mmCIF file of C-alpha atoms in Angstrom:
data_model
loop_
_atom_site.group_PDB
_atom_site.id
_atom_site.type_symbol
_atom_site.label_atom_id
_atom_site.label_comp_id
_atom_site.label_asym_id
_atom_site.label_seq_id
_atom_site.Cartn_x
_atom_site.Cartn_y
_atom_site.Cartn_z
ATOM 1 C CA MET A 1 86.152 65.055 60.862
ATOM 2 C CA LYS A 2 89.447 63.963 62.324
ATOM 3 C CA THR A 3 91.456 67.340 61.604
ATOM 4 C CA ALA A 4 88.383 68.989 63.561
ATOM 5 C CA ARG A 5 88.803 66.415 66.828
ATOM 6 C CA MET A 6 92.307 66.916 66.864
ATOM 7 C CA LEU A 7 91.531 70.965 66.253
ATOM 8 C CA CYS A 8 89.327 70.664 69.745
ATOM 9 C CA LEU A 9 91.732 68.940 72.346
ATOM 10 C CA ALA A 10 94.515 70.863 71.235
ATOM 11 C CA LEU A 11 92.617 74.380 72.115
ATOM 12 C CA ALA A 12 90.718 72.710 74.914
ATOM 13 C CA GLY A 13 94.687 71.890 76.434
ATOM 14 C CA LEU A 14 95.924 75.223 75.890
ATOM 15 C CA THR A 15 92.995 76.421 77.951
ATOM 16 C CA PHE A 16 93.525 74.011 80.667
ATOM 17 C CA ALA A 17 97.581 75.069 80.235
ATOM 18 C CA GLY A 18 96.394 78.931 80.400
ATOM 19 C CA ILE A 19 94.697 78.644 83.335
ATOM 20 C CA ALA A 20 97.119 76.665 85.182
ATOM 21 C CA GLN A 21 99.366 79.233 84.427
ATOM 22 C CA ALA A 22 97.096 81.994 85.827
ATOM 23 C CA GLU A 23 97.022 79.891 89.334
ATOM 24 C CA LYS A 24 100.230 80.267 89.543
ATOM 25 C CA GLY A 25 100.870 83.420 88.416
ATOM 26 C CA ALA A 26 98.106 84.767 90.883
ATOM 27 C CA SER A 27 99.806 83.033 93.852
ATOM 28 C CA SER A 28 103.057 85.009 93.457
ATOM 29 C CA GLY A 29 104.255 88.598 93.592
ATOM 30 C CA ARG A 30 105.065 91.458 95.559
ATOM 31 C CA ILE A 31 102.392 93.672 97.073
ATOM 32 C CA HIS A 32 103.789 97.298 98.438
ATOM 33 C CA PHE A 33 101.725 98.864 100.962
ATOM 34 C CA VAL A 34 101.712 102.691 101.049
ATOM 35 C CA GLY A 35 100.995 104.891 104.511
ATOM 36 C CA GLN A 36 101.980 104.408 107.640
ATOM 37 C CA ILE A 37 101.031 102.022 110.685
ATOM 38 C CA VAL A 38 98.601 103.184 112.866
ATOM 39 C CA GLU A 39 97.648 102.944 116.559
ATOM 40 C CA GLY A 40 95.306 100.356 117.937
ATOM 41 C CA GLY A 41 92.345 101.787 119.875
ATOM 42 C CA CYS A 42 91.595 103.136 123.193
ATOM 43 C CA GLY A 43 91.008 101.088 126.412
ATOM 44 C CA VAL A 44 87.606 101.464 128.388
ATOM 45 C CA THR A 45 86.603 100.810 131.499
ATOM 46 C CA ALA A 46 83.403 101.555 133.296
ATOM 47 C CA ALA A 47 83.060 102.738 136.165
ATOM 48 C CA ARG A 48 79.954 104.227 138.158
ATOM 49 C CA GLU A 49 80.341 107.894 137.228
ATOM 50 C CA GLY A 50 81.428 107.321 133.412
ATOM 51 C CA LEU A 51 84.590 105.824 131.833
ATOM 52 C CA GLU A 52 88.328 105.957 132.229
ATOM 53 C CA ILE A 53 89.585 105.727 128.376
ATOM 54 C CA ALA A 54 92.948 104.971 128.191
ATOM 55 C CA CYS A 55 95.143 105.410 124.922
ATOM 56 C CA TYR A 56 98.689 104.986 123.941
ATOM 57 C CA ARG A 57 99.474 107.402 121.779
ATOM 58 C CA SER A 58 103.007 108.893 120.046
ATOM 59 C CA GLY A 59 104.881 106.701 122.926
ATOM 60 C CA GLU A 60 102.997 108.041 125.717
ATOM 61 C CA HIS A 61 100.287 106.507 128.132
ATOM 62 C CA ARG A 62 97.118 108.980 128.297
ATOM 63 C CA VAL A 63 93.720 108.342 130.524
ATOM 64 C CA GLN A 64 90.771 110.387 130.174
ATOM 65 C CA GLN A 65 87.542 110.443 132.617
ATOM 66 C CA VAL A 66 84.753 110.958 130.524
ATOM 67 C CA ALA A 67 81.288 111.875 132.869
ATOM 68 C CA LEU A 68 78.384 110.035 131.277
ATOM 69 C CA THR A 69 75.941 113.043 132.193
ATOM 70 C CA ALA A 70 77.108 115.245 130.019
ATOM 71 C CA SER A 71 74.400 115.871 127.180
ATOM 72 C CA ALA A 72 77.152 117.295 124.086
ATOM 73 C CA ASP A 73 79.542 114.226 122.241
ATOM 74 C CA THR A 74 82.775 114.533 124.447
ATOM 75 C CA PRO A 75 85.897 114.793 122.550
ATOM 76 C CA LEU A 76 89.160 112.451 123.348
ATOM 77 C CA MET A 77 92.574 113.478 123.566
ATOM 78 C CA ARG A 78 95.002 114.535 121.334
ATOM 79 C CA SER A 79 91.452 114.282 118.631
ATOM 80 C CA VAL A 80 91.655 110.995 118.673
ATOM 81 C CA GLY A 81 87.670 110.579 117.981
ATOM 82 C CA THR A 82 85.187 111.583 120.698
ATOM 83 C CA VAL A 83 82.411 109.921 123.029
ATOM 84 C CA SER A 84 78.946 109.887 122.896
ATOM 85 C CA HIS A 85 75.838 108.119 124.454
ATOM 86 C CA ARG A 86 72.017 108.167 125.041
ATOM 87 C CA THR A 87 69.467 106.382 127.491
ATOM 88 C CA LEU A 88 67.820 103.448 126.018
ATOM 89 C CA PRO A 89 64.306 104.343 125.824
ATOM 90 C CA GLY A 90 62.715 101.750 128.066
ATOM 91 C CA ASP A 91 65.403 101.369 131.087
ATOM 92 C CA PRO A 92 67.316 104.856 132.858
ATOM 93 C CA GLN A 93 69.560 102.760 134.449
ATOM 94 C CA LEU A 94 71.025 101.593 130.332
ATOM 95 C CA GLN A 95 73.648 103.758 128.019
ATOM 96 C CA GLU A 96 74.671 102.799 125.200
ATOM 97 C CA VAL A 97 78.155 104.291 124.780
ATOM 98 C CA VAL A 98 79.768 105.122 120.953
ATOM 99 C CA ILE A 99 83.614 105.708 120.653
ATOM 100 C CA GLN A 100 84.212 107.528 117.460
ATOM 101 C CA TYR A 101 87.814 107.047 116.221
ATOM 102 C CA LEU A 102 88.509 109.561 113.656
#
């Protein structure tokens, strides 16, 4: 009986030691990133006639005017993405604009 207790205590001690080691191992190490740092999104300013979209790409600031009267999606400069919009139901003065980055 005494041997069984000692064996159980020894196994419990080893279990807790293993958990402690796992915790320590999880908090150290190296992470390797592969790829490139991408540029941020574009800045958007609303105007009465549409949108002014300013993007910083490849070391250059570019500005594009987007009219909200067109019904089709409008491509953004340098194939950054597209701008689409729709009039919200019940209020022809309100529009939803979606800028989708590619």
